[in-house]
Amino acid sequence: LQTMSGNEDDWLALKPQEPSPSQCCGSGCKPCIYDVYEKELAQWERAKAKQDKSLLMEKKEQSNNSELNPDTFTAFSISSVEQLTEDTYQYKFELPGNSSLRLSLGQHIVLRGMVNGLEVQRAYTPISPGNAEGYFEVLMKCYEAGLMSQYIKTWKKGDVVFWRGPFGGFPYRPNKHGELLMLASGTGLAPMLPILQSITDDEEDETFVTLVGCFRTFDKIYLKPVLQDLARYWNIRIFYVLSQETSLENLPWSYQENTYTGRLNEDLMKMIINSCRRRPFVLICGSSAFNEDMSRYLKAAGIEEDSWFVF
């Protein structure tokens, strides 16, 4: 009898743990962390019924594979950390050899963090081109009280962190839409960049793009050199809406004519839509409050719900 109960304890130690709500990022991932848990639990139940622990081994082998995978977390090492503003950082992760993540446009990946023994997961969209070789880059904003932020703030070059994915994405096809109107708040810029990059890299793609970047102040605009480069293309316009700048006079003159102060409201939205060269298809990415506001303003401006996509 003694050996039986010892054996029971062994099996219980191997039982997968049910995720806590903080581990689900809420982005509608397929598979979600709960799907992964159900799958691992079923695997554990099969192995236990047969009293064969080797049936649990396939899981371990998978995660040593250095390729991104939606079901298991893979370790990636941080090759550089760059602070962009007081609370925003750009992290570069190494990919083995010259491999690439091969993400389709706007896809996100999920980060696993440990904070005070609690596991949290959050979704981020890499800003590097999907076919970038040997690395990928992610833009991250740290919040004072954010659980994941506390974890991210400790990162330094050489640290190893765990990602899985890819998930979601916007099924972009060259020339499918006459004009894309991108509404991005803060780090909501992230999924827009690979799409912009793919349009400027493809000489055959004649899609017009109007990007509206919403930030608090001029200093808070991320990646200005990248955005300035993109704005030089004949088919790309970039506007900035700065909610906490009171006057444009302090801005460099090259920014003054395409920057608005205050918030992106219904009137400004109508004006921007009317200035689009073709009827736009709209991409939205920001906080849930931003996404709801934008959807409301678009409806008021006569844009149908099937003409926008929220990341």
Short mmCIF file of C-alpha atoms in Angstrom, two decimals:
data_model
loop_
_atom_site.label_atom_id
_atom_site.label_comp_id
_atom_site.label_asym_id
_atom_site.label_seq_id
_atom_site.Cartn_x
_atom_site.Cartn_y
_atom_site.Cartn_z
CA LEU A 1 0.00 0.00 0.00
CA GLN A 2 2.88 2.32 0.92
CA THR A 3 4.26 2.32 -2.63
CA MET A 4 0.85 3.08 -4.09
CA SER A 5 0.42 6.35 -2.15
CA GLY A 6 4.02 7.39 -2.89
CA ASN A 7 3.25 6.77 -6.54
CA GLU A 8 0.05 8.87 -6.27
CA ASP A 9 2.11 11.79 -4.96
CA ASP A 10 4.54 11.43 -7.87
CA TRP A 11 1.69 11.63 -10.34
CA LEU A 12 0.12 14.60 -8.55
CA ALA A 13 3.44 16.46 -8.76
CA LEU A 14 3.41 15.92 -12.53
CA LYS A 15 -0.20 17.06 -12.96
CA PRO A 16 -0.44 20.23 -15.07
CA GLN A 17 -1.62 23.25 -13.09
CA GLU A 18 -4.79 24.99 -14.11
CA PRO A 19 -4.01 28.53 -15.31
CA SER A 20 -5.10 31.44 -13.14
CA PRO A 21 -7.15 34.21 -14.79
CA SER A 22 -4.08 36.52 -14.79
CA GLN A 23 -2.36 34.11 -17.17
CA CYS A 24 -4.95 34.55 -19.90
CA CYS A 25 -4.11 37.62 -21.99
CA GLY A 26 -7.69 37.95 -23.25
CA SER A 27 -6.66 38.41 -26.88
CA GLY A 28 -8.61 35.41 -28.14
CA CYS A 29 -5.50 33.33 -28.87
CA LYS A 30 -5.90 30.00 -30.65
CA PRO A 31 -4.92 27.95 -28.73
CA CYS A 32 -5.56 29.88 -25.53
CA ILE A 33 -3.55 28.98 -22.44
CA TYR A 34 -6.70 27.18 -21.22
CA ASP A 35 -6.75 25.07 -24.42
CA VAL A 36 -3.09 24.18 -23.82
CA TYR A 37 -3.95 23.23 -20.22
CA GLU A 38 -6.86 20.96 -21.35
CA LYS A 39 -4.54 19.24 -23.82
CA GLU A 40 -1.79 18.70 -21.21
CA LEU A 41 -4.34 17.51 -18.64
CA ALA A 42 -5.72 14.93 -21.09
CA GLN A 43 -2.15 13.80 -21.82
CA TRP A 44 -1.47 13.48 -18.08
CA GLU A 45 -4.70 11.49 -17.52
CA ARG A 46 -3.78 9.08 -20.33
CA ALA A 47 -0.27 8.61 -18.94
CA LYS A 48 -1.57 8.08 -15.39
CA ALA A 49 -4.18 5.54 -16.53
CA LYS A 50 -1.40 3.56 -18.21
CA GLN A 51 1.04 4.28 -15.35
CA ASP A 52 3.56 5.29 -18.02
CA LYS A 53 5.46 8.52 -17.37
CA SER A 54 7.24 8.39 -20.72
CA LEU A 55 3.94 9.50 -22.28
CA LEU A 56 4.55 12.91 -20.69
CA MET A 57 7.96 13.32 -22.30
CA GLU A 58 6.91 14.64 -25.72
CA LYS A 59 6.09 17.99 -24.08
CA LYS A 60 9.64 18.50 -22.84
CA GLU A 61 11.32 17.83 -26.17
CA GLN A 62 9.16 20.35 -27.95
CA SER A 63 10.17 23.29 -25.84
CA ASN A 64 13.90 22.85 -26.46
CA ASN A 65 13.23 23.43 -30.11
CA SER A 66 14.18 27.07 -30.65
CA GLU A 67 11.25 27.81 -32.96
CA LEU A 68 8.23 29.78 -31.88
CA ASN A 69 5.29 27.50 -31.22
CA PRO A 70 1.68 28.33 -30.26
CA ASP A 71 1.37 25.44 -27.78
CA THR A 72 4.56 25.63 -25.75
CA PHE A 73 6.74 28.47 -24.56
CA THR A 74 10.16 28.80 -26.18
CA ALA A 75 13.18 30.52 -24.63
CA PHE A 76 14.67 33.53 -26.42
CA SER A 77 17.61 35.57 -25.25
CA ILE A 78 17.59 39.39 -25.10
CA SER A 79 20.32 40.88 -27.31
CA SER A 80 19.63 44.56 -26.62
CA VAL A 81 17.51 46.89 -24.50
CA GLU A 82 16.83 50.44 -25.65
CA GLN A 83 14.84 52.97 -23.64
CA LEU A 84 12.68 55.08 -25.97
CA THR A 85 10.78 57.26 -23.48
CA GLU A 86 10.61 57.27 -19.69
CA ASP A 87 8.26 54.26 -19.68
CA THR A 88 8.74 52.64 -23.10
CA TYR A 89 11.44 50.24 -24.18
CA GLN A 90 12.44 48.45 -27.35
CA TYR A 91 13.78 44.94 -26.80
CA LYS A 92 15.66 42.89 -29.36
CA PHE A 93 15.59 39.08 -29.10
CA GLU A 94 17.97 36.66 -30.74
CA LEU A 95 16.79 34.00 -33.17
CA PRO A 96 19.12 31.04 -33.74
CA GLY A 97 21.12 31.04 -36.98
CA ASN A 98 19.48 33.27 -39.55
CA SER A 99 16.00 32.03 -38.82
CA SER A 100 13.02 34.38 -38.77
CA LEU A 101 9.75 34.36 -36.81
CA ARG A 102 7.83 34.25 -40.09
CA LEU A 103 4.88 36.12 -38.64
CA SER A 104 2.13 37.22 -40.94
CA LEU A 105 1.18 40.89 -40.65
CA GLY A 106 0.02 42.20 -37.31
CA GLN A 107 0.30 38.85 -35.55
CA HIS A 108 1.06 38.92 -31.85
CA ILE A 109 3.06 36.65 -29.57
CA VAL A 110 2.46 35.91 -25.91
CA LEU A 111 5.03 36.54 -23.19
CA ARG A 112 5.14 34.56 -19.95
CA GLY A 113 6.39 36.36 -16.86
CA MET A 114 6.85 35.34 -13.23
CA VAL A 115 6.09 37.98 -10.61
CA ASN A 116 6.24 37.08 -6.92
CA GLY A 117 5.67 33.46 -7.84
CA LEU A 118 2.60 34.37 -9.93
CA GLU A 119 2.62 33.58 -13.63
CA VAL A 120 1.25 36.28 -15.94
CA GLN A 121 0.86 36.33 -19.70
CA ARG A 122 0.49 39.29 -22.04
CA ALA A 123 0.28 39.67 -25.80
CA TYR A 124 2.71 41.90 -27.76
CA THR A 125 3.13 42.55 -31.47
CA PRO A 126 6.72 42.49 -32.78
CA ILE A 127 7.60 45.68 -34.67
CA SER A 128 10.38 44.09 -36.72
CA PRO A 129 9.52 42.93 -40.27
CA GLY A 130 8.07 39.40 -40.23
CA ASN A 131 10.96 38.14 -42.37
CA ALA A 132 13.74 39.77 -40.27
CA GLU A 133 16.54 37.21 -39.94
CA GLY A 134 18.32 36.35 -36.72
CA TYR A 135 16.26 38.63 -34.46
CA PHE A 136 12.88 40.12 -33.63
CA GLU A 137 12.01 43.37 -31.81
CA VAL A 138 9.18 44.23 -29.45
CA LEU A 139 8.00 47.61 -28.18
CA MET A 140 6.87 47.53 -24.54
CA LYS A 141 5.37 50.11 -22.26
CA CYS A 142 5.89 49.67 -18.52
CA TYR A 143 3.09 50.70 -16.18
CA GLU A 144 3.70 51.69 -12.59
CA ALA A 145 1.37 49.08 -11.14
CA GLY A 146 1.50 46.53 -13.98
CA LEU A 147 2.41 42.99 -12.92
CA MET A 148 4.13 42.21 -16.22
CA SER A 149 5.85 45.62 -16.15
CA GLN A 150 7.53 44.76 -12.84
CA TYR A 151 8.97 41.68 -14.54
CA ILE A 152 10.00 43.48 -17.75
CA LYS A 153 11.75 46.27 -15.81
CA THR A 154 14.27 43.73 -14.47
CA TRP A 155 15.39 42.61 -17.96
CA LYS A 156 18.92 43.14 -19.13
CA LYS A 157 20.96 42.02 -22.11
CA GLY A 158 21.59 38.26 -22.05
CA ASP A 159 18.46 37.42 -20.02
CA VAL A 160 16.27 34.61 -21.33
CA VAL A 161 12.50 35.05 -21.59
CA PHE A 162 9.70 32.81 -22.84
CA TRP A 163 7.34 33.43 -25.76
CA ARG A 164 4.71 31.40 -27.60
CA GLY A 165 2.68 32.14 -30.72
CA PRO A 166 1.99 33.48 -33.22
CA PHE A 167 -1.69 34.40 -32.88
CA GLY A 168 -4.24 36.64 -34.57
CA GLY A 169 -3.13 39.03 -37.25
CA PHE A 170 -4.78 41.09 -39.93
CA PRO A 171 -5.09 39.25 -43.26
CA TYR A 172 -3.46 42.01 -45.33
CA ARG A 173 -3.16 41.61 -49.10
CA PRO A 174 -1.39 44.16 -51.34
CA ASN A 175 -3.80 46.51 -53.17
CA LYS A 176 -6.85 44.90 -51.55
CA HIS A 177 -7.86 48.23 -49.99
CA GLY A 178 -7.57 51.58 -51.76
CA GLU A 179 -6.53 53.29 -48.55
CA LEU A 180 -5.74 52.11 -45.04
CA LEU A 181 -6.48 54.49 -42.19
CA MET A 182 -4.42 53.43 -39.17
CA LEU A 183 -5.50 54.73 -35.76
CA ALA A 184 -2.82 53.95 -33.19
CA SER A 185 -2.53 55.06 -29.60
CA GLY A 186 0.90 54.77 -27.95
CA THR A 187 2.33 51.27 -28.33
CA GLY A 188 -0.70 50.52 -30.54
CA LEU A 189 1.76 51.62 -33.22
CA ALA A 190 3.35 48.14 -33.02
CA PRO A 191 1.05 46.11 -35.35
CA MET A 192 0.93 48.99 -37.85
CA LEU A 193 4.69 49.07 -38.50
CA PRO A 194 5.13 45.65 -40.17
CA ILE A 195 2.14 46.43 -42.44
CA LEU A 196 3.60 49.83 -43.39
CA GLN A 197 6.98 48.19 -43.98
CA SER A 198 5.48 45.56 -46.26
CA ILE A 199 3.70 48.25 -48.30
CA THR A 200 6.84 50.37 -48.77
CA ASP A 201 8.96 47.27 -49.55
CA ASP A 202 6.61 46.20 -52.35
CA GLU A 203 6.85 48.41 -55.43
CA GLU A 204 3.67 46.84 -56.81
CA ASP A 205 1.65 47.78 -53.72
CA GLU A 206 -0.03 51.13 -54.34
CA THR A 207 -2.18 51.23 -51.23
CA PHE A 208 -2.50 54.73 -49.74
CA VAL A 209 -1.96 54.87 -45.99
CA THR A 210 -2.93 57.53 -43.47
CA LEU A 211 -1.45 56.79 -40.07
CA VAL A 212 -2.79 58.75 -37.09
CA GLY A 213 -0.53 58.36 -34.05
CA CYS A 214 -2.02 59.48 -30.73
CA PHE A 215 0.47 60.34 -27.98
CA ARG A 216 0.42 62.52 -24.89
CA THR A 217 3.30 64.83 -25.85
CA PHE A 218 5.83 65.25 -28.65
CA ASP A 219 8.52 63.56 -26.50
CA LYS A 220 6.30 60.51 -26.16
CA ILE A 221 6.20 59.77 -29.90
CA TYR A 222 8.13 56.52 -30.37
CA LEU A 223 10.45 55.66 -33.22
CA LYS A 224 10.39 59.12 -34.81
CA PRO A 225 13.22 58.30 -37.30
CA VAL A 226 11.31 55.23 -38.55
CA LEU A 227 8.08 57.22 -38.93
CA GLN A 228 9.86 60.12 -40.65
CA ASP A 229 11.36 57.68 -43.17
CA LEU A 230 7.97 56.13 -43.87
CA ALA A 231 6.37 59.56 -44.36
CA ARG A 232 8.73 60.22 -47.28
CA TYR A 233 6.92 57.64 -49.42
CA TRP A 234 4.46 59.06 -51.95
CA ASN A 235 1.57 56.93 -50.65
CA ILE A 236 2.03 57.42 -46.89
CA ARG A 237 0.81 60.31 -44.73
CA ILE A 238 1.35 60.52 -40.99
CA PHE A 239 -0.60 62.72 -38.58
CA TYR A 240 0.08 63.11 -34.87
CA VAL A 241 -2.53 63.93 -32.24
CA LEU A 242 -0.94 65.10 -28.98
CA SER A 243 -3.40 65.20 -26.08
CA GLN A 244 -1.21 67.12 -23.64
CA GLU A 245 0.60 69.59 -25.90
CA THR A 246 -1.03 72.99 -25.75
CA SER A 247 0.69 74.69 -28.67
CA LEU A 248 2.42 73.59 -31.87
CA GLU A 249 4.97 76.42 -31.65
CA ASN A 250 7.41 74.37 -29.58
CA LEU A 251 7.49 71.53 -32.14
CA PRO A 252 10.07 71.27 -34.94
CA TRP A 253 8.55 72.97 -37.99
CA SER A 254 8.61 69.70 -39.97
CA TYR A 255 5.99 68.35 -37.53
CA GLN A 256 3.80 71.43 -37.20
CA GLU A 257 1.68 71.03 -40.32
CA ASN A 258 0.67 67.41 -39.62
CA THR A 259 0.15 67.59 -35.85
CA TYR A 260 -3.02 68.35 -33.90
CA THR A 261 -3.26 69.19 -30.21
CA GLY A 262 -5.99 67.84 -27.95
CA ARG A 263 -7.71 64.51 -28.49
CA LEU A 264 -8.72 62.61 -31.58
CA ASN A 265 -12.44 63.40 -31.40
CA GLU A 266 -15.41 62.95 -33.71
CA ASP A 267 -14.82 66.19 -35.64
CA LEU A 268 -11.13 65.54 -36.24
CA MET A 269 -11.98 61.97 -37.31
CA LYS A 270 -14.48 63.26 -39.89
CA MET A 271 -11.92 65.74 -41.20
CA ILE A 272 -9.24 63.05 -41.55
CA ILE A 273 -11.63 60.63 -43.27
CA ASN A 274 -12.73 63.37 -45.69
CA SER A 275 -9.09 64.05 -46.52
CA CYS A 276 -8.44 60.39 -47.42
CA ARG A 277 -7.87 59.91 -51.13
CA ARG A 278 -10.09 56.82 -51.28
CA ARG A 279 -12.69 55.31 -48.99
CA PRO A 280 -10.54 53.91 -46.19
CA PHE A 281 -10.42 50.54 -44.49
CA VAL A 282 -9.55 51.30 -40.86
CA LEU A 283 -7.11 49.52 -38.51
CA ILE A 284 -7.38 50.35 -34.80
CA CYS A 285 -4.98 49.56 -31.96
CA GLY A 286 -4.83 51.05 -28.48
CA SER A 287 -6.37 50.62 -25.05
CA SER A 288 -9.89 49.20 -24.92
CA ALA A 289 -11.23 52.71 -24.16
CA PHE A 290 -9.42 54.10 -27.22
CA ASN A 291 -10.70 51.26 -29.41
CA GLU A 292 -14.30 51.87 -28.26
CA ASP A 293 -14.04 55.64 -28.84
CA MET A 294 -12.59 55.15 -32.33
CA SER A 295 -15.33 52.67 -33.28
CA ARG A 296 -17.95 55.21 -32.13
CA TYR A 297 -16.38 58.08 -34.12
CA LEU A 298 -16.08 55.91 -37.24
CA LYS A 299 -19.78 54.99 -37.04
CA ALA A 300 -20.63 58.67 -36.66
CA ALA A 301 -18.50 59.41 -39.75
CA GLY A 302 -20.47 56.85 -41.76
CA ILE A 303 -17.88 54.07 -41.85
CA GLU A 304 -19.51 50.63 -41.70
CA GLU A 305 -18.45 48.13 -39.05
CA ASP A 306 -17.17 45.68 -41.67
CA SER A 307 -14.71 48.37 -42.80
CA TRP A 308 -12.57 48.32 -39.69
CA PHE A 309 -10.39 45.85 -37.81
CA VAL A 310 -9.37 46.11 -34.16
CA PHE A 311 -6.10 44.52 -33.06
#
